[in-house]
Amino acid sequence: MQAANRLQQALKSGQPSFGGWQMLPGANLSRAIARTPGLDFVVVDGEHGNIADADMHDSVAAIAACGLSPVVRVAEGQHWMIKRALDAGAHGIIVPLIQTVEDARNVVKYSKFPPLGNRGLGSPFAAEKFAPGRTGDIQEIGLAQYFKEANDSILVIVQIETASALEQVKEIAAVDGVDVCFVGPVDLGNSIGHPPENVGVYAPELEQAIEKIHRETQAAGKWTGIYTGSGEQAKTFADRRFNLINVVNDVGAIRKTFAEEAAAARK
């Protein structure tokens, strides 16, 4: 199963992994994003996106079928929300607005099967998203194998985007089962009183906070992720040896392309 998790394999390679962010519903949109060259994962945003439960299930399936890793950002770290994302077959989950070490421990507990956690087994949809092979030549994965291997094959990603989590980032990063500490720069800046002035324009205090998260996460032997709004900004964080980097979201990409083409037409 681990071999089918493209994002996990990309992270283990030591090279930066890049992904797209889906906020609009639709499996066709998921496929269009997932077929973009150069991406390893697509985040289906169940927190701020217009993504309902059924939409999330369809998008996870579409992304996995294209060979990329579907990652679901849940609305918050509730047990049932994490369960729905993982039962859909997500290769990883992102949990926003972590506040404390206990929050991080609960995310791990809700994401892992016993004895590491208390996730329940029963979804008929999850295992197929990890099945190797192409259409017509699929090696099926049964529930028993999924139960045995899922704990090591699913990425647990916690967002560090509050002042409280920033203060405790060393302890949060050290939690067994947390794979990635993911920086949410907008909410982090708001929380510490230094909101971004524009996309990618950060006050020195916010830059210092981001660097602290990166430093403590790496020291714990974990991977660091961050949300960016452009390929240029993503490149700067790749150069800083961040591991998991969002490149652009669908709404932003659509608006940018339409604006550029409309401007070109009016010249």
Short mmCIF file of C-alpha atoms in Angstrom, two decimals:
data_model
loop_
_atom_site.label_atom_id
_atom_site.label_comp_id
_atom_site.label_asym_id
_atom_site.label_seq_id
_atom_site.Cartn_x
_atom_site.Cartn_y
_atom_site.Cartn_z
CA MET A 1 0.00 0.00 0.00
CA GLN A 2 2.80 2.44 0.76
CA ALA A 3 4.03 2.14 -2.82
CA ALA A 4 0.65 3.41 -4.06
CA ASN A 5 0.83 6.54 -1.89
CA ARG A 6 2.64 8.80 -4.33
CA LEU A 7 2.96 11.65 -1.86
CA GLN A 8 4.47 9.43 0.80
CA GLN A 9 6.98 8.07 -1.70
CA ALA A 10 7.85 11.57 -2.89
CA LEU A 11 8.47 12.71 0.68
CA LYS A 12 10.66 9.70 1.37
CA SER A 13 12.75 10.51 -1.70
CA GLY A 14 13.99 13.66 -0.03
CA GLN A 15 12.84 15.87 -2.89
CA PRO A 16 10.13 18.53 -2.44
CA SER A 17 6.62 17.37 -3.32
CA PHE A 18 4.19 19.75 -5.00
CA GLY A 19 0.41 19.67 -5.11
CA GLY A 20 -2.75 21.49 -6.10
CA TRP A 21 -5.66 22.59 -3.97
CA GLN A 22 -9.29 21.90 -4.90
CA MET A 23 -12.00 24.12 -3.42
CA LEU A 24 -14.74 23.64 -6.02
CA PRO A 25 -16.74 20.40 -6.25
CA GLY A 26 -16.59 17.99 -9.15
CA ALA A 27 -14.79 14.80 -10.09
CA ASN A 28 -14.03 16.16 -13.57
CA LEU A 29 -12.25 19.11 -12.00
CA SER A 30 -10.36 16.70 -9.74
CA ARG A 31 -9.20 14.75 -12.78
CA ALA A 32 -8.15 17.91 -14.60
CA ILE A 33 -6.00 18.99 -11.65
CA ALA A 34 -4.63 15.49 -11.08
CA ARG A 35 -3.53 15.19 -14.71
CA THR A 36 -1.33 18.28 -14.36
CA PRO A 37 2.34 17.36 -14.89
CA GLY A 38 4.62 17.94 -11.93
CA LEU A 39 2.13 17.33 -9.14
CA ASP A 40 2.26 14.56 -6.53
CA PHE A 41 -0.98 15.24 -4.67
CA VAL A 42 -4.27 17.14 -4.71
CA VAL A 43 -5.85 18.48 -1.54
CA VAL A 44 -9.65 18.29 -1.42
CA ASP A 45 -10.56 21.17 0.87
CA GLY A 46 -13.41 20.28 3.20
CA GLU A 47 -12.71 23.23 5.49
CA HIS A 48 -12.93 26.36 3.35
CA GLY A 49 -13.89 24.77 0.03
CA ASN A 50 -17.38 24.16 -1.36
CA ILE A 51 -16.95 20.42 -0.89
CA ALA A 52 -19.73 18.25 0.55
CA ASP A 53 -19.24 14.68 1.76
CA ALA A 54 -20.37 13.04 -1.48
CA ASP A 55 -18.21 15.45 -3.51
CA MET A 56 -15.23 14.52 -1.36
CA HIS A 57 -15.76 10.80 -1.99
CA ASP A 58 -15.99 11.37 -5.76
CA SER A 59 -12.91 13.60 -5.85
CA VAL A 60 -10.78 11.20 -3.81
CA ALA A 61 -11.64 8.40 -6.25
CA ALA A 62 -10.91 10.56 -9.30
CA ILE A 63 -7.54 11.75 -8.00
CA ALA A 64 -6.42 8.26 -6.99
CA ALA A 65 -7.44 6.90 -10.40
CA CYS A 66 -5.05 9.41 -12.02
CA GLY A 67 -2.16 8.11 -9.95
CA LEU A 68 -1.84 11.06 -7.58
CA SER A 69 -2.41 11.07 -3.83
CA PRO A 70 -5.77 12.43 -2.70
CA VAL A 71 -5.37 14.37 0.54
CA VAL A 72 -8.44 15.63 2.38
CA ARG A 73 -8.48 18.67 4.60
CA VAL A 74 -11.29 18.08 7.07
CA ALA A 75 -13.28 20.94 8.59
CA GLU A 76 -11.81 20.26 12.03
CA GLY A 77 -10.29 17.43 14.02
CA GLN A 78 -13.48 15.62 14.98
CA HIS A 79 -13.41 11.83 14.99
CA TRP A 80 -16.24 11.39 12.50
CA MET A 81 -14.78 13.92 10.04
CA ILE A 82 -11.43 12.16 9.97
CA LYS A 83 -13.18 8.81 9.61
CA ARG A 84 -15.20 9.96 6.60
CA ALA A 85 -12.10 11.21 4.78
CA LEU A 86 -10.12 8.04 5.44
CA ASP A 87 -13.07 5.80 4.61
CA ALA A 88 -13.26 7.55 1.23
CA GLY A 89 -9.69 6.38 0.62
CA ALA A 90 -7.64 9.51 1.31
CA HIS A 91 -3.89 8.92 1.25
CA GLY A 92 -3.54 11.62 3.87
CA ILE A 93 -5.55 14.00 6.01
CA ILE A 94 -4.90 17.62 6.93
CA VAL A 95 -6.41 18.79 10.20
CA PRO A 96 -6.63 22.58 10.61
CA LEU A 97 -6.36 24.84 13.64
CA ILE A 98 -4.45 22.52 15.95
CA GLN A 99 -4.13 24.24 19.33
CA THR A 100 -2.41 21.79 21.66
CA VAL A 101 -0.34 18.64 21.89
CA GLU A 102 -3.49 16.83 22.99
CA ASP A 103 -5.22 17.93 19.78
CA ALA A 104 -2.41 16.34 17.77
CA ARG A 105 -2.56 13.14 19.80
CA ASN A 106 -6.30 12.92 19.18
CA VAL A 107 -5.81 13.33 15.43
CA VAL A 108 -3.41 10.40 15.46
CA LYS A 109 -5.78 8.34 17.60
CA TYR A 110 -8.70 8.98 15.25
CA SER A 111 -6.57 8.20 12.17
CA LYS A 112 -5.07 4.87 13.23
CA PHE A 113 -6.54 1.41 13.62
CA PRO A 114 -6.00 -0.41 16.93
CA PRO A 115 -3.71 -0.77 18.74
CA LEU A 116 -2.39 2.67 17.73
CA GLY A 117 -5.79 4.33 17.67
CA ASN A 118 -9.53 3.78 17.63
CA ARG A 119 -10.45 4.09 13.96
CA GLY A 120 -13.17 1.68 12.93
CA LEU A 121 -12.92 -0.66 9.93
CA GLY A 122 -15.76 -1.19 7.49
CA SER A 123 -15.57 1.08 4.44
CA PRO A 124 -15.73 -0.79 1.10
CA PHE A 125 -14.22 2.24 -0.68
CA ALA A 126 -10.88 2.92 1.01
CA ALA A 127 -8.72 -0.05 0.02
CA GLU A 128 -9.22 0.34 -3.73
CA LYS A 129 -7.57 3.78 -3.64
CA PHE A 130 -4.31 2.01 -2.73
CA ALA A 131 -4.60 -0.82 -5.28
CA PRO A 132 -1.58 -0.99 -7.62
CA GLY A 133 -1.94 -1.59 -11.33
CA ARG A 134 -3.83 -0.04 -14.22
CA THR A 135 -7.48 -0.36 -15.14
CA GLY A 136 -8.12 -3.93 -16.25
CA ASP A 137 -5.08 -5.19 -14.37
CA ILE A 138 -5.85 -4.23 -10.78
CA GLN A 139 -4.40 -6.09 -7.83
CA GLU A 140 -7.21 -5.95 -5.33
CA ILE A 141 -6.55 -5.12 -1.69
CA GLY A 142 -8.84 -6.77 0.83
CA LEU A 143 -10.03 -5.38 4.14
CA ALA A 144 -7.58 -7.55 6.07
CA GLN A 145 -4.61 -6.18 4.16
CA TYR A 146 -5.94 -2.63 4.41
CA PHE A 147 -6.29 -2.99 8.19
CA LYS A 148 -2.77 -4.39 8.45
CA GLU A 149 -1.05 -1.75 6.31
CA ALA A 150 -3.14 1.44 6.56
CA ASN A 151 -1.49 2.74 9.73
CA ASP A 152 1.84 2.96 7.90
CA SER A 153 0.41 4.05 4.55
CA ILE A 154 -1.67 7.11 5.46
CA LEU A 155 -0.12 10.51 6.15
CA VAL A 156 -1.25 12.42 9.23
CA ILE A 157 -0.79 16.15 8.64
CA VAL A 158 -1.51 18.74 11.33
CA GLN A 159 -1.76 22.44 10.59
CA ILE A 160 0.29 24.81 12.71
CA GLU A 161 -1.60 28.06 12.28
CA THR A 162 -2.39 29.33 15.77
CA ALA A 163 -0.31 31.13 18.38
CA SER A 164 -0.95 28.26 20.79
CA ALA A 165 0.31 25.63 18.35
CA LEU A 166 3.31 27.80 17.51
CA GLU A 167 4.29 27.88 21.18
CA GLN A 168 3.97 24.09 21.41
CA VAL A 169 5.28 23.17 17.96
CA LYS A 170 8.29 21.28 19.32
CA GLU A 171 6.04 19.00 21.38
CA ILE A 172 3.43 18.68 18.61
CA ALA A 173 6.04 17.67 16.04
CA ALA A 174 7.33 15.03 18.45
CA VAL A 175 3.95 13.27 18.73
CA ASP A 176 4.22 9.69 17.47
CA GLY A 177 2.08 9.29 14.37
CA VAL A 178 2.25 12.92 13.22
CA ASP A 179 4.00 12.86 9.84
CA VAL A 180 3.82 16.47 8.69
CA CYS A 181 3.47 19.87 10.35
CA PHE A 182 1.80 22.07 7.76
CA VAL A 183 2.03 25.86 7.96
CA GLY A 184 -1.14 27.84 7.30
CA PRO A 185 0.47 31.27 6.88
CA VAL A 186 -2.71 33.35 6.72
CA ASP A 187 -4.33 32.08 9.91
CA LEU A 188 -0.95 31.88 11.62
CA GLY A 189 -0.25 35.52 10.79
CA ASN A 190 -3.71 36.54 11.97
CA SER A 191 -3.29 34.60 15.21
CA ILE A 192 0.06 36.16 16.13
CA GLY A 193 -1.02 39.67 15.14
CA HIS A 194 0.93 39.92 11.89
CA PRO A 195 -1.42 38.99 9.04
CA PRO A 196 0.07 38.72 5.55
CA GLU A 197 -0.06 42.03 3.69
CA ASN A 198 -0.63 40.18 0.43
CA VAL A 199 -0.16 36.71 -1.00
CA GLY A 200 3.36 35.73 -0.05
CA VAL A 201 4.19 39.08 1.59
CA TYR A 202 4.97 38.29 5.21
CA ALA A 203 6.01 40.50 8.12
CA PRO A 204 9.36 39.60 9.71
CA GLU A 205 7.55 38.23 12.76
CA LEU A 206 5.53 35.85 10.59
CA GLU A 207 8.64 34.79 8.69
CA GLN A 208 10.31 34.01 12.02
CA ALA A 209 7.29 31.96 13.11
CA ILE A 210 7.33 29.98 9.86
CA GLU A 211 11.04 29.32 10.22
CA LYS A 212 10.54 28.17 13.82
CA ILE A 213 7.91 25.65 12.71
CA HIS A 214 10.21 24.38 9.97
CA ARG A 215 13.20 24.11 12.30
CA GLU A 216 11.37 22.28 15.10
CA THR A 217 9.59 19.94 12.69
CA GLN A 218 12.80 18.95 10.96
CA ALA A 219 14.53 18.49 14.32
CA ALA A 220 11.80 15.99 15.26
CA GLY A 221 12.50 14.01 12.09
CA LYS A 222 9.18 14.97 10.50
CA TRP A 223 8.28 16.70 7.24
CA THR A 224 7.27 20.35 6.90
CA GLY A 225 4.50 21.55 4.61
CA ILE A 226 3.19 24.97 3.66
CA TYR A 227 0.37 26.55 1.66
CA THR A 228 1.47 28.96 -1.06
CA GLY A 229 -0.45 30.76 -3.78
CA SER A 230 1.92 30.52 -6.73
CA GLY A 231 4.62 28.42 -8.28
CA GLU A 232 7.14 31.20 -7.73
CA GLN A 233 6.40 31.29 -4.01
CA ALA A 234 6.39 27.49 -3.86
CA LYS A 235 9.88 27.49 -5.37
CA THR A 236 11.19 29.75 -2.60
CA PHE A 237 10.00 27.31 0.05
CA ALA A 238 11.36 24.35 -1.87
CA ASP A 239 14.72 26.12 -1.86
CA ARG A 240 14.33 26.44 1.93
CA ARG A 241 13.93 22.66 2.03
CA PHE A 242 10.25 22.52 2.88
CA ASN A 243 8.95 19.09 1.93
CA LEU A 244 5.26 19.36 1.02
CA ILE A 245 4.19 22.48 -0.83
CA ASN A 246 0.91 23.57 -2.35
CA VAL A 247 1.40 25.44 -5.63
CA VAL A 248 -1.99 26.97 -6.40
CA ASN A 249 -5.71 26.51 -5.78
CA ASP A 250 -8.35 25.97 -8.42
CA VAL A 251 -10.28 29.20 -7.82
CA GLY A 252 -7.12 31.30 -7.95
CA ALA A 253 -5.88 29.54 -11.08
CA ILE A 254 -9.21 30.00 -12.87
CA ARG A 255 -9.48 33.68 -11.98
CA LYS A 256 -5.87 34.37 -12.95
CA THR A 257 -6.19 32.64 -16.30
CA PHE A 258 -9.49 34.33 -17.15
CA ALA A 259 -8.10 37.74 -16.17
CA GLU A 260 -4.96 37.25 -18.26
CA GLU A 261 -6.89 36.07 -21.31
CA ALA A 262 -9.49 38.84 -21.01
CA ALA A 263 -6.72 41.43 -20.71
CA ALA A 264 -4.96 39.98 -23.77
CA ALA A 265 -8.19 40.13 -25.74
CA ARG A 266 -8.70 43.80 -24.89
CA LYS A 267 -5.21 44.98 -25.88
#
